[in-house]
Tab-separated table of C-alpha atoms in Angstrom:
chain	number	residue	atom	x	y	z
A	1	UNK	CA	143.393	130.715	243.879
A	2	UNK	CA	146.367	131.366	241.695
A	3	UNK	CA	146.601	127.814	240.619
A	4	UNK	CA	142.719	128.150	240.039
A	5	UNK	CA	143.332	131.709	238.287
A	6	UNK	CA	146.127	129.687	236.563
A	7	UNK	CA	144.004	126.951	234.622
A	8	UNK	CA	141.386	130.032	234.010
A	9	UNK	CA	144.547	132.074	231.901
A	10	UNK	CA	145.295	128.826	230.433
A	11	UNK	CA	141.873	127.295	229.567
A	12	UNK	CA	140.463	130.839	227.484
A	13	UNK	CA	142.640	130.921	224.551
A	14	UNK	CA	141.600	127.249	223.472
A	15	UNK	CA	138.376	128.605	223.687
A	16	UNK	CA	138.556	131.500	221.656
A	17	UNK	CA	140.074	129.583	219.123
A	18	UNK	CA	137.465	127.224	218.926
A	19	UNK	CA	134.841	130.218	218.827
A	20	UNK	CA	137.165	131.874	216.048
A	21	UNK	CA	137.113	128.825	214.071
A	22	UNK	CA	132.673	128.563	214.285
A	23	UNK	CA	132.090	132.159	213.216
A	24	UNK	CA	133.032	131.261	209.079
A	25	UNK	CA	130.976	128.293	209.485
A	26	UNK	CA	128.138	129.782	210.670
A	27	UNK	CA	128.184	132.747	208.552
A	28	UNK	CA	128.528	130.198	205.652
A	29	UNK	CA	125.465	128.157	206.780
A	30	UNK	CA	123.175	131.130	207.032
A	31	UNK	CA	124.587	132.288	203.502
A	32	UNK	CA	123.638	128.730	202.509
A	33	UNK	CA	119.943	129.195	203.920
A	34	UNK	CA	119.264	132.447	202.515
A	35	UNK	CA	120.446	131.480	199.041
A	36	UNK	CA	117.854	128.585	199.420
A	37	UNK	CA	115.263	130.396	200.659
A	38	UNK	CA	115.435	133.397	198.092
A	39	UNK	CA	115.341	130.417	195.253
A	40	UNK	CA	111.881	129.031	196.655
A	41	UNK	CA	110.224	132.312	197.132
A	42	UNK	CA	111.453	133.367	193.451
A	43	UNK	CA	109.621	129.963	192.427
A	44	UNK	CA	105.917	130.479	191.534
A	45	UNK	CA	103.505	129.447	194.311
A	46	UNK	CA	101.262	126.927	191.805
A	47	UNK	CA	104.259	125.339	190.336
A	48	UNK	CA	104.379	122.331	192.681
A	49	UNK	CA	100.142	121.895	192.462
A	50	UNK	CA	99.463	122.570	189.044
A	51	UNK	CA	98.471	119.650	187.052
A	52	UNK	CA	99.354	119.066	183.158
A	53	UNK	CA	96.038	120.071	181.102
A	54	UNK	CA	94.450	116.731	180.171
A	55	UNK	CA	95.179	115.136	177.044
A	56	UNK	CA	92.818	115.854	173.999
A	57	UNK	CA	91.569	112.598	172.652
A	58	UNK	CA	89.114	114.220	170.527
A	59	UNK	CA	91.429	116.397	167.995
A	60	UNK	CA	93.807	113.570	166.060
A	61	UNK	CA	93.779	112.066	162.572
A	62	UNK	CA	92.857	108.223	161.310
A	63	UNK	CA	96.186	106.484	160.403
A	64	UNK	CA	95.798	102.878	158.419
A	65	UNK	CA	97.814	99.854	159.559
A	66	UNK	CA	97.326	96.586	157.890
A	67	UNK	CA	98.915	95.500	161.038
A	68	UNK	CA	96.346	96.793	163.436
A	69	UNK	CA	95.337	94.057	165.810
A	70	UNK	CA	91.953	92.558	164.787
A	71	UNK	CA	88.570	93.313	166.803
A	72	UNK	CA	88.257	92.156	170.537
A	73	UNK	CA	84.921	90.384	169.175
A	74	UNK	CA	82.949	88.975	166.074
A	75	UNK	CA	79.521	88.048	164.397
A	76	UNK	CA	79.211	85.702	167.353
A	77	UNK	CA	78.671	88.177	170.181
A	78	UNK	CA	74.982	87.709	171.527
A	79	UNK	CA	74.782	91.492	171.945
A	80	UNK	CA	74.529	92.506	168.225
A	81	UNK	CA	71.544	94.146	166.925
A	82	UNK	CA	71.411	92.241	164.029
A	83	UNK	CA	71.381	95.570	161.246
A	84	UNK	CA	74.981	96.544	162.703
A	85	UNK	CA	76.543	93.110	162.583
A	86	UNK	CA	78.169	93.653	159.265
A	87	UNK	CA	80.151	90.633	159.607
A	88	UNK	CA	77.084	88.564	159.560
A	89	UNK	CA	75.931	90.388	156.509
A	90	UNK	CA	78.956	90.309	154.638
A	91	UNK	CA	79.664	93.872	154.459
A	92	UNK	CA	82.587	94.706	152.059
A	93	UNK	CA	86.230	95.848	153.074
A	94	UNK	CA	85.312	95.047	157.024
A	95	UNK	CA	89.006	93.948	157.273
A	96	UNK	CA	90.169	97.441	155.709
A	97	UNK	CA	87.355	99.373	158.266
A	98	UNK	CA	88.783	97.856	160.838
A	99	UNK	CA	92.709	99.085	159.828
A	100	UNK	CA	92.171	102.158	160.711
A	101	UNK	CA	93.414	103.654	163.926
A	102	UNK	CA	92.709	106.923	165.742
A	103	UNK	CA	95.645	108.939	166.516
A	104	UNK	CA	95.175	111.795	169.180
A	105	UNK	CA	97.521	114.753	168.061
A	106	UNK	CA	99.548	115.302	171.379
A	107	UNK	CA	98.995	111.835	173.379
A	108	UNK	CA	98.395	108.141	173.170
A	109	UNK	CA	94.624	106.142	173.048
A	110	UNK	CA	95.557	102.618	173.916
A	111	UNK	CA	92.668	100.026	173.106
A	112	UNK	CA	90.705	99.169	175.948
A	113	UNK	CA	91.921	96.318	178.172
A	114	UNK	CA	88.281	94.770	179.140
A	115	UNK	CA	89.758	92.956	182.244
A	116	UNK	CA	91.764	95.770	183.690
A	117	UNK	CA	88.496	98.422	182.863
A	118	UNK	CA	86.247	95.911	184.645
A	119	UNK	CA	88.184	95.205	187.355
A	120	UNK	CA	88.399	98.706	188.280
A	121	UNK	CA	84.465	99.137	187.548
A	122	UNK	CA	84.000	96.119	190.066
A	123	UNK	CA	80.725	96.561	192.106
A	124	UNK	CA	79.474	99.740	189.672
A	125	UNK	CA	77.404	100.705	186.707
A	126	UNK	CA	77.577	102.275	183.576
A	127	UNK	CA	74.460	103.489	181.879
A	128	UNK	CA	73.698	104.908	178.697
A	129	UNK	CA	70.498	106.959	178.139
A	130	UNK	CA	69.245	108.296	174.720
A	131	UNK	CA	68.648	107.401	171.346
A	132	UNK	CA	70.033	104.655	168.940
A	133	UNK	CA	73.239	106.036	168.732
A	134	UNK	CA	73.869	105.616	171.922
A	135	UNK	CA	72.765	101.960	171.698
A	136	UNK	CA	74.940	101.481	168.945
A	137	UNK	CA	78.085	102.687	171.428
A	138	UNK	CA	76.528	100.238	174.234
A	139	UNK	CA	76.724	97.281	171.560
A	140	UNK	CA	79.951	97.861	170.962
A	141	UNK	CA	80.799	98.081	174.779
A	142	UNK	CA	78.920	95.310	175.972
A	143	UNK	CA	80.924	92.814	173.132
A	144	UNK	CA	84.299	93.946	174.424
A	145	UNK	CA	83.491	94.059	177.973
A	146	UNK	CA	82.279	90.036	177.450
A	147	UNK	CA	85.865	89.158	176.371
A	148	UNK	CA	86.967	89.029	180.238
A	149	UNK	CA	83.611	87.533	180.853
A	150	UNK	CA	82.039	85.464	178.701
A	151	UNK	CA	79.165	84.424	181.376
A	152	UNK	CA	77.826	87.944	180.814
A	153	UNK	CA	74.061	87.448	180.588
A	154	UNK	CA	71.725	89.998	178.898
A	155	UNK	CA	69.643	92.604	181.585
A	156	UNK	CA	66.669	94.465	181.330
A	157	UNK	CA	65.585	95.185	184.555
A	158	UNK	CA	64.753	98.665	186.028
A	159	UNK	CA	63.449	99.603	182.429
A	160	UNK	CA	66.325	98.991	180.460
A	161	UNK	CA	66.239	98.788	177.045
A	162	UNK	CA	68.686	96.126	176.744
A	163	UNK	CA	72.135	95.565	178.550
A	164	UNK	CA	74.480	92.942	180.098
A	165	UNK	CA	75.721	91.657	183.735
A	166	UNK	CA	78.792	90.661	184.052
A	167	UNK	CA	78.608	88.128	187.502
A	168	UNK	CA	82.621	87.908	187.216
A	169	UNK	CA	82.590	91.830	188.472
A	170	UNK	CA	79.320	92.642	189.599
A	171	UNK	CA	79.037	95.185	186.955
A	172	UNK	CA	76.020	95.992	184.815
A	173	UNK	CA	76.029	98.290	181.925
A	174	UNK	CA	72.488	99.028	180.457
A	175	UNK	CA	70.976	101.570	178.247
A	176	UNK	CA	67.806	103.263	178.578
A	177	UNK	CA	65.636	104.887	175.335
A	178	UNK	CA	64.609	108.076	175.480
A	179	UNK	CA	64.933	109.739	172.048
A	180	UNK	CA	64.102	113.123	173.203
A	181	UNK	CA	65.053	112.826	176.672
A	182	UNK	CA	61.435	114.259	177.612
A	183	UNK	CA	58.552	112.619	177.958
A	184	UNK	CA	56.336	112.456	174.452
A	185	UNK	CA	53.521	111.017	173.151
A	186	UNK	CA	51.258	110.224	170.483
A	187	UNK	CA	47.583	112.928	170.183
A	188	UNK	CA	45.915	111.658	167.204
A	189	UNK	CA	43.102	113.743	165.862
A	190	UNK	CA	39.801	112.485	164.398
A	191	UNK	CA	39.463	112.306	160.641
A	192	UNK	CA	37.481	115.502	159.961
A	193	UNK	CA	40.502	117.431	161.964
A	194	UNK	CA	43.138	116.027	159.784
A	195	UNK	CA	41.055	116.650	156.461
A	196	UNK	CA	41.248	120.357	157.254
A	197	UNK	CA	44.715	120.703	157.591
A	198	UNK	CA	46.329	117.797	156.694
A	199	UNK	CA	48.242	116.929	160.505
A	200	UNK	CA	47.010	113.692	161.561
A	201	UNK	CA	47.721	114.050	165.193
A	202	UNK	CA	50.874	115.480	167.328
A	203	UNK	CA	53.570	114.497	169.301
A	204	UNK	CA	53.195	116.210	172.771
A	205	UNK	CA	56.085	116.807	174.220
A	206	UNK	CA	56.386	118.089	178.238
A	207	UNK	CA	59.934	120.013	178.196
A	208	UNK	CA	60.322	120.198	182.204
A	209	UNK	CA	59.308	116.397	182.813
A	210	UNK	CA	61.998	113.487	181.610
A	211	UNK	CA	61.132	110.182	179.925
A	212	UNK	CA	59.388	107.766	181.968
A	213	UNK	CA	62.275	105.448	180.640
A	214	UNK	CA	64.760	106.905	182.663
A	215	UNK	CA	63.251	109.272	185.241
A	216	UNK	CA	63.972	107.127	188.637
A	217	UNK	CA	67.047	104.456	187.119
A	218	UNK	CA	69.768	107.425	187.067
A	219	UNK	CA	70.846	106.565	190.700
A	220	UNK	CA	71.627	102.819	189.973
A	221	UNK	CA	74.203	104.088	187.809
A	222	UNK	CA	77.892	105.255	188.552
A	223	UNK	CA	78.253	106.492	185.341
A	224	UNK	CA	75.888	107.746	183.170
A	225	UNK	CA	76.262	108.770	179.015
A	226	UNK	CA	73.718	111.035	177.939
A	227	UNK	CA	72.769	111.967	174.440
A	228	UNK	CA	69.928	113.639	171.952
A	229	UNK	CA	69.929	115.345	169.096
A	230	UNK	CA	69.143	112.568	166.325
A	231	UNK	CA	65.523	112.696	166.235
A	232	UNK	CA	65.035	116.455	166.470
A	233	UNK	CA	64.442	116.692	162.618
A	234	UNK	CA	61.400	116.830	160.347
A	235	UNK	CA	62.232	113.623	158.611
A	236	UNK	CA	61.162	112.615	162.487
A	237	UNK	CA	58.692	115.236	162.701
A	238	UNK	CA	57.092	116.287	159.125
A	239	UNK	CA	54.068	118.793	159.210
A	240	UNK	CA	51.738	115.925	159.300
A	241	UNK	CA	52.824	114.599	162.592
A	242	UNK	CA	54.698	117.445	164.247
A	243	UNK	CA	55.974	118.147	167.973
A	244	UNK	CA	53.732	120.120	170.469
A	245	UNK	CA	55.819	121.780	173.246
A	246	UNK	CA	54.390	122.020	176.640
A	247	UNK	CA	55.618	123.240	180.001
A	248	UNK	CA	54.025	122.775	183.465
A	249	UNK	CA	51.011	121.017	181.900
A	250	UNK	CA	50.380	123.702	179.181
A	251	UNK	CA	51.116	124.015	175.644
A	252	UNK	CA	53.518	126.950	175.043
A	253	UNK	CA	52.627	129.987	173.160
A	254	UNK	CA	53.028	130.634	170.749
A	255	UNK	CA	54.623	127.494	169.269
A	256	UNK	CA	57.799	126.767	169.236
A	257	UNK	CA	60.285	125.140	166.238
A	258	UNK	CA	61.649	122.067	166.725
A	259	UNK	CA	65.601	123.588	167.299
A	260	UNK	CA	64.052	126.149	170.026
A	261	UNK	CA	62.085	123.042	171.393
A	262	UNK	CA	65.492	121.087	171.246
A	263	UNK	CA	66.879	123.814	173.130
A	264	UNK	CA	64.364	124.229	175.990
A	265	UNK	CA	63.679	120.799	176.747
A	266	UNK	CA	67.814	120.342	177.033
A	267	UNK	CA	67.885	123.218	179.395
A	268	UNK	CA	65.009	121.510	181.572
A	269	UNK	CA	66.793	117.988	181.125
A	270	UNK	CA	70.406	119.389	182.203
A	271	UNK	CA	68.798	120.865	185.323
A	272	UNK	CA	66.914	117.691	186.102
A	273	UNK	CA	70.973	115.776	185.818
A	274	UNK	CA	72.486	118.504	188.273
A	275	UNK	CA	69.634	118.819	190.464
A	276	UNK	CA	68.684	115.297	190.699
A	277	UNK	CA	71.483	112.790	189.894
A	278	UNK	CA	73.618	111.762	192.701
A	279	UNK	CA	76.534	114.481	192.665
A	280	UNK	CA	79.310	111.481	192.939
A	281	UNK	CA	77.566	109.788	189.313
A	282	UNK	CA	80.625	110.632	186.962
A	283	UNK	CA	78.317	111.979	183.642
A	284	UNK	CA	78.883	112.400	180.559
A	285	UNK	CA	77.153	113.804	177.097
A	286	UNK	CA	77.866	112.684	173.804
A	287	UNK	CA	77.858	115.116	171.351
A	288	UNK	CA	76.443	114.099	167.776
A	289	UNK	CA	77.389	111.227	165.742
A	290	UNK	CA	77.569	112.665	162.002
A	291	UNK	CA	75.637	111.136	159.527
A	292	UNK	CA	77.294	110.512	156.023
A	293	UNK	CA	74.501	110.385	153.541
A	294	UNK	CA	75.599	111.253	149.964
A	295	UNK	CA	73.163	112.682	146.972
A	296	UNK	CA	70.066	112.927	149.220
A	297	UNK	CA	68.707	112.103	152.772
A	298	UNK	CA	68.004	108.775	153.785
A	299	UNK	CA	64.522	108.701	152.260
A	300	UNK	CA	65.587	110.329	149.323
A	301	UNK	CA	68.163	107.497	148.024
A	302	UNK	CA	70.837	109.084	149.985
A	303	UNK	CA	73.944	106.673	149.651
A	304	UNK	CA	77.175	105.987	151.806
A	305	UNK	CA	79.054	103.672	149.682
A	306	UNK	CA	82.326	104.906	150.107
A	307	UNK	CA	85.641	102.539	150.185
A	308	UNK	CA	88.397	105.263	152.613
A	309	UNK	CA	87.761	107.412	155.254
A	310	UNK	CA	87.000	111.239	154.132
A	311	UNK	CA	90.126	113.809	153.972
A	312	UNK	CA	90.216	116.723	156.715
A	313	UNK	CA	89.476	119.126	153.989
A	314	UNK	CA	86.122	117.621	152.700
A	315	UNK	CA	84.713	117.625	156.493
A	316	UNK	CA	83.283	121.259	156.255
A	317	UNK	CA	81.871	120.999	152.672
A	318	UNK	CA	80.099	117.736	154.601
A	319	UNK	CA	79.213	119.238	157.708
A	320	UNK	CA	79.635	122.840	157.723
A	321	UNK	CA	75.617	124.129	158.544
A	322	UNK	CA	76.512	127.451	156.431
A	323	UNK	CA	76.538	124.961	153.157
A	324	UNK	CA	73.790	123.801	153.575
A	325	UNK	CA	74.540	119.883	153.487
A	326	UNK	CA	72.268	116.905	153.519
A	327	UNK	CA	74.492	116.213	157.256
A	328	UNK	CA	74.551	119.807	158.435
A	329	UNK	CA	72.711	119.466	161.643
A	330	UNK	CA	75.422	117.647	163.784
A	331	UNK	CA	77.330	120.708	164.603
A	332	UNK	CA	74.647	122.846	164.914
A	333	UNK	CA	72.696	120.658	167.442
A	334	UNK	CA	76.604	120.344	169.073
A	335	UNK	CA	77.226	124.189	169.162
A	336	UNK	CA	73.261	124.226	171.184
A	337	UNK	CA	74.761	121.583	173.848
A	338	UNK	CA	78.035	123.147	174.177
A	339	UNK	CA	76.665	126.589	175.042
A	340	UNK	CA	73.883	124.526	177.435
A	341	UNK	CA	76.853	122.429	179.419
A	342	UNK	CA	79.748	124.859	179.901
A	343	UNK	CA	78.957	125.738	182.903
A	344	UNK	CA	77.845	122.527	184.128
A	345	UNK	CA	80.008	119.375	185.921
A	346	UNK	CA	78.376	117.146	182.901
A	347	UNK	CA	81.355	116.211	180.746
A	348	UNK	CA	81.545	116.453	177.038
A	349	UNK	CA	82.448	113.228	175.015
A	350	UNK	CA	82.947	115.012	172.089
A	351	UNK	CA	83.077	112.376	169.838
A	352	UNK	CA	81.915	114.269	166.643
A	353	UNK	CA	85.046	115.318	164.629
A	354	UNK	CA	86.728	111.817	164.808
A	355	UNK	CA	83.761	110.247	163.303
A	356	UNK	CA	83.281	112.873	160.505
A	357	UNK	CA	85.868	111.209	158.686
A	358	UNK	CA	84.552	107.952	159.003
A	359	UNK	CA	81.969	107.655	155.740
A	360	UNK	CA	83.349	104.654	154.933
A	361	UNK	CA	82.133	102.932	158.097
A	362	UNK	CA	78.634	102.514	158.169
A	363	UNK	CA	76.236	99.523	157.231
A	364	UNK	CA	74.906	101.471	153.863
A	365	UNK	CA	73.113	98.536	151.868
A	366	UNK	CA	74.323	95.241	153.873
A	367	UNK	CA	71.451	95.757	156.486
A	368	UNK	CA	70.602	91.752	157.154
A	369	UNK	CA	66.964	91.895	155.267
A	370	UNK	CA	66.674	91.552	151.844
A	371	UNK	CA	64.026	94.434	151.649
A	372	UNK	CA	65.516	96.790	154.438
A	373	UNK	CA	67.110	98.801	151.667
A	374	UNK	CA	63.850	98.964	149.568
A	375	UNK	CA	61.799	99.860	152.795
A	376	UNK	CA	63.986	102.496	154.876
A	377	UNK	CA	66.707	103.384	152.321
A	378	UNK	CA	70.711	102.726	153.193
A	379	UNK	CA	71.779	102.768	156.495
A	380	UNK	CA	74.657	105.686	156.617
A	381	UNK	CA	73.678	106.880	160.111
A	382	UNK	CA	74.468	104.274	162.375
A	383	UNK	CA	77.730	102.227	162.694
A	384	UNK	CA	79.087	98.688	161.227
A	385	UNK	CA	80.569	96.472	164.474
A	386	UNK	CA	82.986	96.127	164.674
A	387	UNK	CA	84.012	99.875	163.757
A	388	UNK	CA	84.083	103.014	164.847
A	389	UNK	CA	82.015	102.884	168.097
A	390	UNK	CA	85.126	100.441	169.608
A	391	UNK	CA	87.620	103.584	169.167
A	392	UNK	CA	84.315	105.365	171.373
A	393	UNK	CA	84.719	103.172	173.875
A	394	UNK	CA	88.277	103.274	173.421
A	395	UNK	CA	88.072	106.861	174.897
A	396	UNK	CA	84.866	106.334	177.252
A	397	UNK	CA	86.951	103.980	178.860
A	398	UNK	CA	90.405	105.652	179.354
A	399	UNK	CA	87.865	108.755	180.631
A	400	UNK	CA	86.121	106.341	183.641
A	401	UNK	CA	89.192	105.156	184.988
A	402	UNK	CA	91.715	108.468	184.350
A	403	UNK	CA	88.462	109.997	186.560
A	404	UNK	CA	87.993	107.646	189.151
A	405	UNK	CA	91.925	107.360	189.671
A	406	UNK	CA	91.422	111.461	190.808
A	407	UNK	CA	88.380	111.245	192.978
């Protein structure tokens, strides 16, 4: 017992000590913890989730560069609509057109890499639905796409206007008319109607039904690229031949305009898209592409002959609706979509401001017929191609994949 009681005696100061020396440490080590706890709670709760705003492509200037690489295609591409080829017809300063590059003001656009965007598209489909603006942005498209696939063969199944396979990726990328998105068509009236008031016949137009042209194709598509606006216009429409609204079978009273009749038949259209379209089909709407016609309209010797792109401070004497313009009605039909798709999932490719300073881009006289010119006046609507519609899909294309890498 006393020997026992003797190691007990001799055993406890060794252990105090050794408790002694573990109380700094451990106070230390809690100090340590609370420090670094207080620091994360300070820290905002989003500021580990919150993702950068996405880059604006849209808001940028045009900057020239002799040195800008040359087009990904030429006159040869079996895609061109012959009127937009302005290689084939010799269109002046192409090289100069074509040395222009779009600048976004806070980011990058790096030129479409056809193999990389096609690999990536592998077993999907793009489609574009609308007017001929839209096919001019498909043209240009389907001749870049075909420089990682030159076996691309033309498509027009399921209605298509025109388009293009590529067997390499299994991808197809098609476009669909439909100028007004809703179904129309021709009511002509007899002789002794039209002598009373001079209309020769209407265009009916059903605002809650879409275009036969597109109506049952949208779920083939993984990506769809909507547009309208270009034919609601009374160039399209004079008095003679005018639009007809109707709704549920029924024409609507009292008549509507042809803006208001823009605007209901893209309310009808937008609720067809969200109600009908497959929810995973990535879509898009492309706002307008601005015409550039100088001294008069397009039947009224209206000219585009320009040699530069236009400076950022002649845009609103162009464009601006409250002047007035020959070109106002691309941003008023824009401000009637943007109010229609804000609170939608349809994407805006807001492609309009870039290409306002482009007048110095489009076909004008060099049309590929000698008599175009004489017959349907300069071209200064649609776009020479190469051109402006590559810097288009330029953007389209860094959209589709920067989306698909977040699904």
């Amino acid at each position: 017992m006393e020997l026992g009681s003797r190691r007990i005696y001799t055993t406890m100061p060794s252990k105090l000590r050794s408790s002694s020396s573990l109380l700094p440490r451990i106070l230390l080590l809690s100090l340590l913890l609370l420090l670094f706890y207080s620091l994360i709670l300070r820290r905002p709760i989003t500021s580990n989730i919150a993702s950068p705003p996405p880059c604006d492509l849209f808001s940028g200037r045009w900057v020239f560069n002799p040195e800008t690489p040359k087009p990904l295609y030429d006159e040869t591409c079996p895609f061109h609509r012959n009127a937009w080829n302005c290689l084939r017809n010799k269109r002046d300063n192409m090289d100069v057109i074509n040395s222009w590059r779009w600048e976004p003001n806070v980011c990058g656009l790096s030129r479409i890499d056809p193999t990389r965007f096609l690999g990536m598209m592998r077993n999907k489909n793009v489609g574009f639905v609308g007017d001929s603006l839209n096919e001019n942005f498909l043209v240009s498209f389907l001749c870049i796409l075909r420089v990682a696939d030159p076996s691309a063969i033309k498509w027009k199944k399921k209605k298509a206007w025109r388009g293009a396979y590529f067997p390499k990726f299994n991808v197809t990328v098609a476009y669909h008319r439909a100028v007004l998105l809703a179904k129309y068509q021709w009511q002509a009236r007899s002789s002794a109607e039209a002598n009373q008031d001079g209309v020769k016949g209407t265009y009916r137009v059903d605002v809650d039904v879409p275009a036969n042209e597109w109506i049952n194709v949208t779920s083939f598509y993984d990506v769809l690229i909507f547009n309208s606006g270009h034919w609601w216009g009374y160039d399209k429409f004079p008095k003679e031949t005018p639009l007809v609204f109707y709704r549920k079978g029924k024409p609507i009273n009292p008549p509507l305009d042809i803006l208001p009749g823009f605007e209901l038949v893209l309310q009808n259209m937008v609720s067809y898209i969200q109600r009908e379209v497959p929810a995973k089909t990535l879509k898009f709407w492309r706002l307008q592409s601005p015409r550039h016609f100088y001294g008069g309209d397009w039947n009224q010797n209206g000219s585009c002959l320009l040699d530069k792109p236009l400076e950022e401070n002649q845009l609103d004497l162009w464009f601006d609706p409250r002047n007035n313009g020959v070109n106002k009605e691309a941003r008023k039909i824009n401000q009637i979509i943007k109010n229609e798709l804000q609170t939608t999932k349809i994407k805006l490719l807001d492609l309009t401001h870039l290409s306002e300073f482009r007048a110095d881009a489009h076909p004008a006289i060099w049309l590929g017929k000698q008599d175009a010119v004489a017959i349907w006046g300069q071209d200064c609507m649609h776009w020479c191609l190469p051109g402006v519609p590559d810097t288009w899909v330029d953007i389209l294309a860094e959209l589709i994949l920067t989306n698909l890498k977040t699904e």
